[in-house]
mmCIF file of C-alpha atoms in Angstrom:
data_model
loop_
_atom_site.group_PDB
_atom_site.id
_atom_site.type_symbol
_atom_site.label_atom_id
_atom_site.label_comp_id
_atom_site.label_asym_id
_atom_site.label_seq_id
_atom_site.Cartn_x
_atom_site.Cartn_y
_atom_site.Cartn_z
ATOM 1 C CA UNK B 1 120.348 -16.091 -125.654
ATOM 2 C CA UNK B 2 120.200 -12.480 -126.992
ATOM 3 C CA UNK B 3 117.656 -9.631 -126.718
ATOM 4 C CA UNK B 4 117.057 -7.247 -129.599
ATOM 5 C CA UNK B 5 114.991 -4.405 -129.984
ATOM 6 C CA UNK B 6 113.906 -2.481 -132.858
ATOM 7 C CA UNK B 7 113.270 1.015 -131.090
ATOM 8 C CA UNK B 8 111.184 2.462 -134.647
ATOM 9 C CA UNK B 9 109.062 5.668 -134.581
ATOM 10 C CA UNK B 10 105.978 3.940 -135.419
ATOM 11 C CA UNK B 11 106.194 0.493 -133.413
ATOM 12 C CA UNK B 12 108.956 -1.123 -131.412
ATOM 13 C CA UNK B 13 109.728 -4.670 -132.316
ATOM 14 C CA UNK B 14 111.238 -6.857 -129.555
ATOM 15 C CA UNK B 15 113.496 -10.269 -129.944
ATOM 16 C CA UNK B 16 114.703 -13.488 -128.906
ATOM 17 C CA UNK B 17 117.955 -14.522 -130.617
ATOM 18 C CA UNK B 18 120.812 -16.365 -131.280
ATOM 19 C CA UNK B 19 124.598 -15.154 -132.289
ATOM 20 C CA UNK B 20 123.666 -16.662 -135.789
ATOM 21 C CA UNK B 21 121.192 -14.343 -136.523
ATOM 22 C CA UNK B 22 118.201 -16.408 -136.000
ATOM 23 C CA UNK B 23 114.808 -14.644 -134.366
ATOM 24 C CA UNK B 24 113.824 -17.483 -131.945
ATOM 25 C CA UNK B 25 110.693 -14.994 -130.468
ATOM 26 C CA UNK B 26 109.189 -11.814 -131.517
ATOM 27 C CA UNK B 27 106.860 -9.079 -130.581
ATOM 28 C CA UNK B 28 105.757 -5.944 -131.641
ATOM 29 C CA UNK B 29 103.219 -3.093 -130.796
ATOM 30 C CA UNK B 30 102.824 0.541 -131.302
ATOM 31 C CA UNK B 31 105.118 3.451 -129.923
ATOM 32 C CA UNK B 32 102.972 5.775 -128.140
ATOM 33 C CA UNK B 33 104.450 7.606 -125.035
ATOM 34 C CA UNK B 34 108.055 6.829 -123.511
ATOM 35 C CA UNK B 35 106.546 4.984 -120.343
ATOM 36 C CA UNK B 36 104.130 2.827 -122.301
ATOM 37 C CA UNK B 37 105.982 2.009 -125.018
ATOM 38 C CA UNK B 38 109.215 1.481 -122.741
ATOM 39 C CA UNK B 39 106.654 -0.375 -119.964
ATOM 40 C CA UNK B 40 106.203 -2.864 -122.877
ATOM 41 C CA UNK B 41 109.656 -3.633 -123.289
ATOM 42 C CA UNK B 42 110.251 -4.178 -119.925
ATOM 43 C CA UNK B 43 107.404 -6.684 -119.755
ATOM 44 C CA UNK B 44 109.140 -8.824 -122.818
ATOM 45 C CA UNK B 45 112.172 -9.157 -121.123
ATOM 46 C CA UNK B 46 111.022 -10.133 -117.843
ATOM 47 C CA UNK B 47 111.653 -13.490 -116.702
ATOM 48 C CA UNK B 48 113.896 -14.055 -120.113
ATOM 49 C CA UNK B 49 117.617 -14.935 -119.526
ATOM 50 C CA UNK B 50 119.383 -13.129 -121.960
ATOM 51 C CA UNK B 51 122.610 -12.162 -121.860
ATOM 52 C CA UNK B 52 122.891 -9.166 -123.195
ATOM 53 C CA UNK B 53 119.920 -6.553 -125.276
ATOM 54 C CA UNK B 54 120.989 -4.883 -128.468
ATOM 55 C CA UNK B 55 119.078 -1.581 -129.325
ATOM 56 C CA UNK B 56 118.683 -0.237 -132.900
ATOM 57 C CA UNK B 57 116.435 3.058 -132.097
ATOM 58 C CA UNK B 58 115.045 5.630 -134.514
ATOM 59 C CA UNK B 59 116.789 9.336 -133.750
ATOM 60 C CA UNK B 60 118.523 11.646 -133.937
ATOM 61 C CA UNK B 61 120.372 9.570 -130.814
ATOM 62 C CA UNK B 62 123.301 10.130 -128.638
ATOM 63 C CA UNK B 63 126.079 7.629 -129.530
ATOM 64 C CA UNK B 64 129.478 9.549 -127.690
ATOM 65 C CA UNK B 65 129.793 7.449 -124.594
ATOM 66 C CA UNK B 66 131.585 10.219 -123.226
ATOM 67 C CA UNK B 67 128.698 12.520 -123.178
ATOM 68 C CA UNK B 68 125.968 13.480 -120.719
ATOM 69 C CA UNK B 69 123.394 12.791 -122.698
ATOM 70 C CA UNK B 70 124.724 9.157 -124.057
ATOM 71 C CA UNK B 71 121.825 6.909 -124.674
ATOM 72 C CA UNK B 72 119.272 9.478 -125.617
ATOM 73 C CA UNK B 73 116.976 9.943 -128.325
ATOM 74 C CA UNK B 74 117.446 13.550 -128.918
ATOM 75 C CA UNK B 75 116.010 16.380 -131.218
ATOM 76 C CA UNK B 76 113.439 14.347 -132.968
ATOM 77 C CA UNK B 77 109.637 15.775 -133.713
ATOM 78 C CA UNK B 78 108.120 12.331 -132.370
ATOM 79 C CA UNK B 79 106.201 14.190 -129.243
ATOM 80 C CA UNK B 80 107.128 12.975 -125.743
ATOM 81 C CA UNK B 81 110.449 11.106 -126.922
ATOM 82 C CA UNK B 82 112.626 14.298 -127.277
ATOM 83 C CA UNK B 83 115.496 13.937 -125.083
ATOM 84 C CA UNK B 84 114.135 10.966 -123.777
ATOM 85 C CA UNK B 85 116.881 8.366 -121.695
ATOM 86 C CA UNK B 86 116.160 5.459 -123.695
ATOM 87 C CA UNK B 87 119.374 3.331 -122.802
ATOM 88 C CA UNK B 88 119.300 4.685 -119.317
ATOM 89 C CA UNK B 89 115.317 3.533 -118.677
ATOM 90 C CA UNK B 90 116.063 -0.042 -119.795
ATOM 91 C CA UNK B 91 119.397 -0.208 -117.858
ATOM 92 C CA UNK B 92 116.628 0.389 -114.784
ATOM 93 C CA UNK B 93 115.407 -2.774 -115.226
ATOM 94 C CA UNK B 94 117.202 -4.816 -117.034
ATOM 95 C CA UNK B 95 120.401 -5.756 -115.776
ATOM 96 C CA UNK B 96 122.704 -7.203 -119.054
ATOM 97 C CA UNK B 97 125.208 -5.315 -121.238
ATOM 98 C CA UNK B 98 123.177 -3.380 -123.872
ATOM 99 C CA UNK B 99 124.333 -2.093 -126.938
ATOM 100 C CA UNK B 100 123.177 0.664 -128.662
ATOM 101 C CA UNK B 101 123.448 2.481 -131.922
ATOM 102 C CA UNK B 102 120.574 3.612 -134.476
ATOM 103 C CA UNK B 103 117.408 1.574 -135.697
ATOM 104 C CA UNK B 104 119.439 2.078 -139.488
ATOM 105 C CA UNK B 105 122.695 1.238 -138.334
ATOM 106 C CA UNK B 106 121.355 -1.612 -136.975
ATOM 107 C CA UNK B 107 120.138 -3.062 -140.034
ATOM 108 C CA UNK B 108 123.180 -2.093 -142.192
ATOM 109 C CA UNK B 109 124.953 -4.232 -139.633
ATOM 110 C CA UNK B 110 122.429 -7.201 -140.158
ATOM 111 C CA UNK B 111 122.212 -6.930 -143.791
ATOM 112 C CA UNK B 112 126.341 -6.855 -143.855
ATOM 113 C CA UNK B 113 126.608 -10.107 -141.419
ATOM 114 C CA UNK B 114 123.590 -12.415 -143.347
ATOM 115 C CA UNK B 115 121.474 -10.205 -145.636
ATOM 116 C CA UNK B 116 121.748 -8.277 -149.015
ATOM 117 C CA UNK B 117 125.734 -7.351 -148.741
ATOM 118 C CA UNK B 118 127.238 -10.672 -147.040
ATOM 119 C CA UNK B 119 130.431 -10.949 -147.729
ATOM 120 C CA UNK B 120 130.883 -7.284 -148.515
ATOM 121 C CA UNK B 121 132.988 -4.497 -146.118
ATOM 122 C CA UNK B 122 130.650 -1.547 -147.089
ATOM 123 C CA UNK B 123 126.877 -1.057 -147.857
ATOM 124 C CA UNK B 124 124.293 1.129 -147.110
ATOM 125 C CA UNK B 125 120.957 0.925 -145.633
ATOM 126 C CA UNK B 126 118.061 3.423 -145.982
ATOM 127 C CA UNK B 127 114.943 3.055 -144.989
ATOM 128 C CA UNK B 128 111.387 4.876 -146.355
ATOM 129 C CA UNK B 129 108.662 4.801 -143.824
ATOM 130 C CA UNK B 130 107.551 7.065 -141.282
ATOM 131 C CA UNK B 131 110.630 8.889 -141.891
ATOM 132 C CA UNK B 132 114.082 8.488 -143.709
ATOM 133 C CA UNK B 133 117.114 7.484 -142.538
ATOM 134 C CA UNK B 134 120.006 5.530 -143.471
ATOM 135 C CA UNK B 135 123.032 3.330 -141.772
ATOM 136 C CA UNK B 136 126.231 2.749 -143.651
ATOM 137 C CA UNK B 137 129.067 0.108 -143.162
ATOM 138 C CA UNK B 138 132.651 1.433 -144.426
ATOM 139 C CA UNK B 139 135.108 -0.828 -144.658
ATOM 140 C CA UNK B 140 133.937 -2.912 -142.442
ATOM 141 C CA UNK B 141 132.818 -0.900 -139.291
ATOM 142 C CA UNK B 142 129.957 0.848 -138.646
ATOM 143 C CA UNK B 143 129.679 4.183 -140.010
ATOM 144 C CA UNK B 144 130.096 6.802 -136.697
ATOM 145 C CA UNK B 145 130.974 10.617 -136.452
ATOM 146 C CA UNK B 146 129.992 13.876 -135.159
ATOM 147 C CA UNK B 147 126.662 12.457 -134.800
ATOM 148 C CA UNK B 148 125.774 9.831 -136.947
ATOM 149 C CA UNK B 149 124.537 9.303 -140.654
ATOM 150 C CA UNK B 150 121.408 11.520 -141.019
ATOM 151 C CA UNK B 151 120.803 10.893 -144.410
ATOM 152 C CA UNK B 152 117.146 11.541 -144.202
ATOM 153 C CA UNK B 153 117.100 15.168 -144.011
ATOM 154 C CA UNK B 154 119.654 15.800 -147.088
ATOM 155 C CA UNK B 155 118.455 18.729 -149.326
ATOM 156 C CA UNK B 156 116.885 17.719 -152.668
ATOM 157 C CA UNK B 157 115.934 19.155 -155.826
ATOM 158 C CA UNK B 158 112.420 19.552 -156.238
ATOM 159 C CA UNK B 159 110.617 17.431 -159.163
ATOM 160 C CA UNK B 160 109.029 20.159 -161.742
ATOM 161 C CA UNK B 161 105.753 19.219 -160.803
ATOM 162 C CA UNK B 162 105.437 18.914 -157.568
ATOM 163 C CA UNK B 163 103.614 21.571 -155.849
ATOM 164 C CA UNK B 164 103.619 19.972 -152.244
ATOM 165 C CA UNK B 165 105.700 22.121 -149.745
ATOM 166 C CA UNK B 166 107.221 19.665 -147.644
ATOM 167 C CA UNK B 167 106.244 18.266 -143.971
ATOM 168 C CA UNK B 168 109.479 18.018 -142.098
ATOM 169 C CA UNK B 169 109.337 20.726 -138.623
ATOM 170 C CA UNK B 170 113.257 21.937 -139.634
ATOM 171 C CA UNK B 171 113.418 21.650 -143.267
ATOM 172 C CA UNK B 172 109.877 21.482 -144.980
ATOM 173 C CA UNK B 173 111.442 19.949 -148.316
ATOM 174 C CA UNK B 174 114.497 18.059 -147.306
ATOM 175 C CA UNK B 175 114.429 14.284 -148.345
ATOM 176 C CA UNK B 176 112.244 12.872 -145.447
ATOM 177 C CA UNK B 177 109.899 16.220 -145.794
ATOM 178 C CA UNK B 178 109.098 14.942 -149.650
ATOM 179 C CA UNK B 179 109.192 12.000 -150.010
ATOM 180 C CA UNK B 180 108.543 10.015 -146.191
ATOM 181 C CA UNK B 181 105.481 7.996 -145.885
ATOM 182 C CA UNK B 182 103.444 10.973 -144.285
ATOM 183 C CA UNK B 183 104.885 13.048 -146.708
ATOM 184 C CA UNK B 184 103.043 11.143 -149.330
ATOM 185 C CA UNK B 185 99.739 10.977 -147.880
ATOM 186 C CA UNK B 186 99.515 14.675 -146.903
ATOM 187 C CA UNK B 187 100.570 15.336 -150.809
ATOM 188 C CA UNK B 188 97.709 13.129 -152.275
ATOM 189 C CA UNK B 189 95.085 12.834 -149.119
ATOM 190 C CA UNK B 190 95.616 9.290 -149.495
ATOM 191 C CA UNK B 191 97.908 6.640 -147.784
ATOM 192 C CA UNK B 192 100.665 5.263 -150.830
ATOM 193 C CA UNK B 193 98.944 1.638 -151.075
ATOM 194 C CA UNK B 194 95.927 3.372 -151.985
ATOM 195 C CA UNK B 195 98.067 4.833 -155.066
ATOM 196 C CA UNK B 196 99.165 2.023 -156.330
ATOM 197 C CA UNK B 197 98.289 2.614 -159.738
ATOM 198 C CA UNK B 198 98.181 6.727 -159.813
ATOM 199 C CA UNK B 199 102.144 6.477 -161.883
ATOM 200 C CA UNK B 200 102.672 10.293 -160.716
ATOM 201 C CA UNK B 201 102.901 9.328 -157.118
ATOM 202 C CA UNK B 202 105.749 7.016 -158.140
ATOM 203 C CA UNK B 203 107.468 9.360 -160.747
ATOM 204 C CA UNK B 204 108.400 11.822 -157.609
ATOM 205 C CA UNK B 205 109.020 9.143 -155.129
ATOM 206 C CA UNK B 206 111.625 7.656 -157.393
ATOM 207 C CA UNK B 207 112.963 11.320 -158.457
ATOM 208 C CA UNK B 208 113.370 12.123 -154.953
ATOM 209 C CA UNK B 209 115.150 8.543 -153.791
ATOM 210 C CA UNK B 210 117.516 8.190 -156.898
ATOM 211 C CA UNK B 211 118.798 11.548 -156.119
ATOM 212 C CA UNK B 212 119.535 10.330 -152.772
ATOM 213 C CA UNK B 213 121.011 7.424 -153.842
ATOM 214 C CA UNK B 214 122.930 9.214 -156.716
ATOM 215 C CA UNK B 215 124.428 11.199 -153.659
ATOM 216 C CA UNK B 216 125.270 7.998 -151.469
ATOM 217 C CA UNK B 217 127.173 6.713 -154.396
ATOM 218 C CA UNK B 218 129.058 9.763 -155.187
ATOM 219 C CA UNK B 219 130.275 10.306 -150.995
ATOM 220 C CA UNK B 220 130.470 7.007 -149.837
ATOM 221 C CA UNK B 221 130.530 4.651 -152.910
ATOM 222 C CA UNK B 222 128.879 1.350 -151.089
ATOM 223 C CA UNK B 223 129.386 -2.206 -152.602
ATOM 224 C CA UNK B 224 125.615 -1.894 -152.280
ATOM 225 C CA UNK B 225 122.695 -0.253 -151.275
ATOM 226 C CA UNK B 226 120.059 -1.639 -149.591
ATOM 227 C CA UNK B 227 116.352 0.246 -149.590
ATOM 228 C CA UNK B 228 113.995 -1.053 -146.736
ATOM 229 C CA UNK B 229 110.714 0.249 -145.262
ATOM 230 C CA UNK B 230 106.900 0.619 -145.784
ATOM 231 C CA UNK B 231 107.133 2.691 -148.777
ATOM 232 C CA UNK B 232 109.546 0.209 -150.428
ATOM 233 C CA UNK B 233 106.832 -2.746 -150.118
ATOM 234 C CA UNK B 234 105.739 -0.775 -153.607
ATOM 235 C CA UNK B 235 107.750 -3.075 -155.815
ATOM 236 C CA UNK B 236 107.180 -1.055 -158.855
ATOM 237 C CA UNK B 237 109.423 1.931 -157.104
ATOM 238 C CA UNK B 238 112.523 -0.326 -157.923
ATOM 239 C CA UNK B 239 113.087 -0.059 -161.799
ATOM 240 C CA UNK B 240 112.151 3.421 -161.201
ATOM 241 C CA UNK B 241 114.851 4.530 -159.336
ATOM 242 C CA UNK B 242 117.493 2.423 -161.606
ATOM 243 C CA UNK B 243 116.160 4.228 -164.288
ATOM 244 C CA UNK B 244 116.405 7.554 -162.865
ATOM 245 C CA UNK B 245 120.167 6.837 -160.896
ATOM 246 C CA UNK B 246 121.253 5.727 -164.295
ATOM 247 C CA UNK B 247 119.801 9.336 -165.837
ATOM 248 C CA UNK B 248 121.172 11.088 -162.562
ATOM 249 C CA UNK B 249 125.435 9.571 -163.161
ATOM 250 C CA UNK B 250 124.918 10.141 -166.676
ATOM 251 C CA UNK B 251 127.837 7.533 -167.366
ATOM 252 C CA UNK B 252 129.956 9.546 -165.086
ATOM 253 C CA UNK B 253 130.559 6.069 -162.495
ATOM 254 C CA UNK B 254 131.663 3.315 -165.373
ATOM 255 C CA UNK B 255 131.556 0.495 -162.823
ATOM 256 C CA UNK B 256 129.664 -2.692 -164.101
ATOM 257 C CA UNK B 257 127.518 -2.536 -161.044
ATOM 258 C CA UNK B 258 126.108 0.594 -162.359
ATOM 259 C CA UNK B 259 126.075 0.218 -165.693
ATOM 260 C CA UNK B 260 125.067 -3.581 -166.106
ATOM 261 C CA UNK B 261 124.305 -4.418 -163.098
ATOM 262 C CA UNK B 262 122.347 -1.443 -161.123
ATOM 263 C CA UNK B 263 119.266 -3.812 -160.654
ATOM 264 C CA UNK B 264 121.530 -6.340 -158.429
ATOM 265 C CA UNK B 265 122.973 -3.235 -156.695
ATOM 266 C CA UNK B 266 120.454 -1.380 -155.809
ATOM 267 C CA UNK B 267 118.105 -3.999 -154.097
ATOM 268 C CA UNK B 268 115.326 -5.048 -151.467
ATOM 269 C CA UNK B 269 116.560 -6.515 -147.726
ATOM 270 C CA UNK B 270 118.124 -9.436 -147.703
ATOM 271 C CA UNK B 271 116.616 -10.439 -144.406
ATOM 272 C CA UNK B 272 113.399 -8.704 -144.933
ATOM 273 C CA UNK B 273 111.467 -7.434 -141.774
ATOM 274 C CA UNK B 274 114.271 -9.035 -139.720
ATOM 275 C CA UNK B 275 116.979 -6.571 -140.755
ATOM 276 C CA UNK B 276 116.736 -4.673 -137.736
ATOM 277 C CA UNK B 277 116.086 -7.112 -135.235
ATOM 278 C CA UNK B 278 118.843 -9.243 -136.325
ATOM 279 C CA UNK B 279 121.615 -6.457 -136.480
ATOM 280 C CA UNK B 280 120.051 -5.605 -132.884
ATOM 281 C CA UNK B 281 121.563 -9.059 -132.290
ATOM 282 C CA UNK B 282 125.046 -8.153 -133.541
ATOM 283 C CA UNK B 283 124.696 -5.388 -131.076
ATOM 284 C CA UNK B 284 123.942 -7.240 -128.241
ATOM 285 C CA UNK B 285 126.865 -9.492 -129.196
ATOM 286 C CA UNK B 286 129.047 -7.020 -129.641
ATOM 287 C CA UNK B 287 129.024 -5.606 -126.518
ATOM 288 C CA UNK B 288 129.072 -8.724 -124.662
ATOM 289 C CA UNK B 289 132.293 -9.413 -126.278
ATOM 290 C CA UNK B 290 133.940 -6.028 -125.346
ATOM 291 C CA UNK B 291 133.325 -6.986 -121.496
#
């Protein structure tokens, strides 16, 4: 048996699984402070034998194993979980091998194993929610670097009309700062699935994500990507931002998944909600195996 836990801004999700994939139990509730939120955890894994935990946490994290600060969730605006030990505090009580990389990676890593881009070496996974961030597989592996992928806070170009300054604490009007979840509701003074139908809402949420996606396709050209989150439950944002990636390459990329095919590339989860929780899996299973 393998623990997995989706360490996410907003709630944590903790899991039961298998090496296949498969969520055998599951659990979530709201992050709040470090030692309730992590108290929680603790509590789900007590008395469960698993053999090893995978964590897929929302950052910026520490992934050098050779640093001091290894395990931690580092610079991020969530208050109380700024350089917060959040490998360290489970090792406390929970005595298994435990993986860890980011909440996104996590769920490229799922999606690449059973979801969306089975069978493929590279994809890329972003998610729109509380924030924006993305995980990318290249070539097989896990995407890894001076930090890792922080796609969320790339600059973009404003949309003519948009008059709303931005809401993220370095940037103001990077990606996340535009066109996150909060981002939306402080524009309009409502939350986006009470905007359903207002088409302007929409018309800069897709203008903002195609030009990220126009960018992910010009640096890391992915077999596919893969756009998860709450703001993505909004079906209609899909042929939206086909329409405006197409506009944005302006035939520049003649590859038949772009020009034919963009609808098939640029898609929903493959596994859903379980993206994260499953690649948490893979984590857990990975570092059993390097024992």
């Amino acid at each position: 048996m393998l623990g997995a836990i989706e360490a996410g801004g907003t709630k944590f999700v903790c899991g039961l699984g298998n090496e296949h994939g498969e969520i055998i139990e599951r659990e979530s509730f709201s992050t709040t402070t470090p030692d309730e939120t992590m108290g929680q955890v603790v509590r789900f894994f007590e008395n469960k034998k698993v053999e090893a935990i995978g964590i897929g946490s929302f950052g910026p994290v520490d992934l050098n194993k050779k640093s001091p600060t290894y395990g931690y969730v580092t610079t991020t605006p969530k208050p109380h979980w700024n350089q917060y030990p959040i490998l360290q505090e489970l090792q406390k009580h929970i005595h298994v091998p435990i993986g860890f990389d980011t909440d996104v990676n996590a769920a490229a890593l799922g999606e690449a194993q059973w979801g969306a881009a089975k069978g493929l070496d590279s994809c890329v996974y972003v998610t729109i929610g509380t924030g924006i961030g993305a995980g990318a597989i290249v070539e097989g592996k896990l995407l890894h670097g001076l930090l890792h992928p922080e796609m969320g806070h790339i600059p973009v170009k404003r949309h003519p009309e948009d008059k709303y300054a931005g809401n993220c604490p370095y940037h103001q009007d990077c990606l996340e700062g535009v066109a996150a979840g909060p981002a939306i509701e402080k524009r309009w003074s409502q939350k986006g699935h009470n905007l359903q139908q207002n088409d302007q809402v929409w018309e800069f949420e897709a203008y903002y994500l195609a030009q990220a996606v126009t960018h992910l396709i010009y640096i890391l050209s992915p077999k596919k990507i893969i756009l998860g989150g709450g703001v993505m439950k909004q079906k209609q944002l899909f042929p939206l931002i086909h329409d405006q990636v197409t506009q944005m390459l302006n035939g520049y990329v003649q590859m038949d998944e772009l020009v034919s095919g963009i609808d098939r590339y640029i898609v929903s989860p493959g596994l859903g909600d379980n993206a994260g929780l499953s690649g948490a899996l893979l984590l857990a299973k990975h570092e059993l195996l390097q024992l």
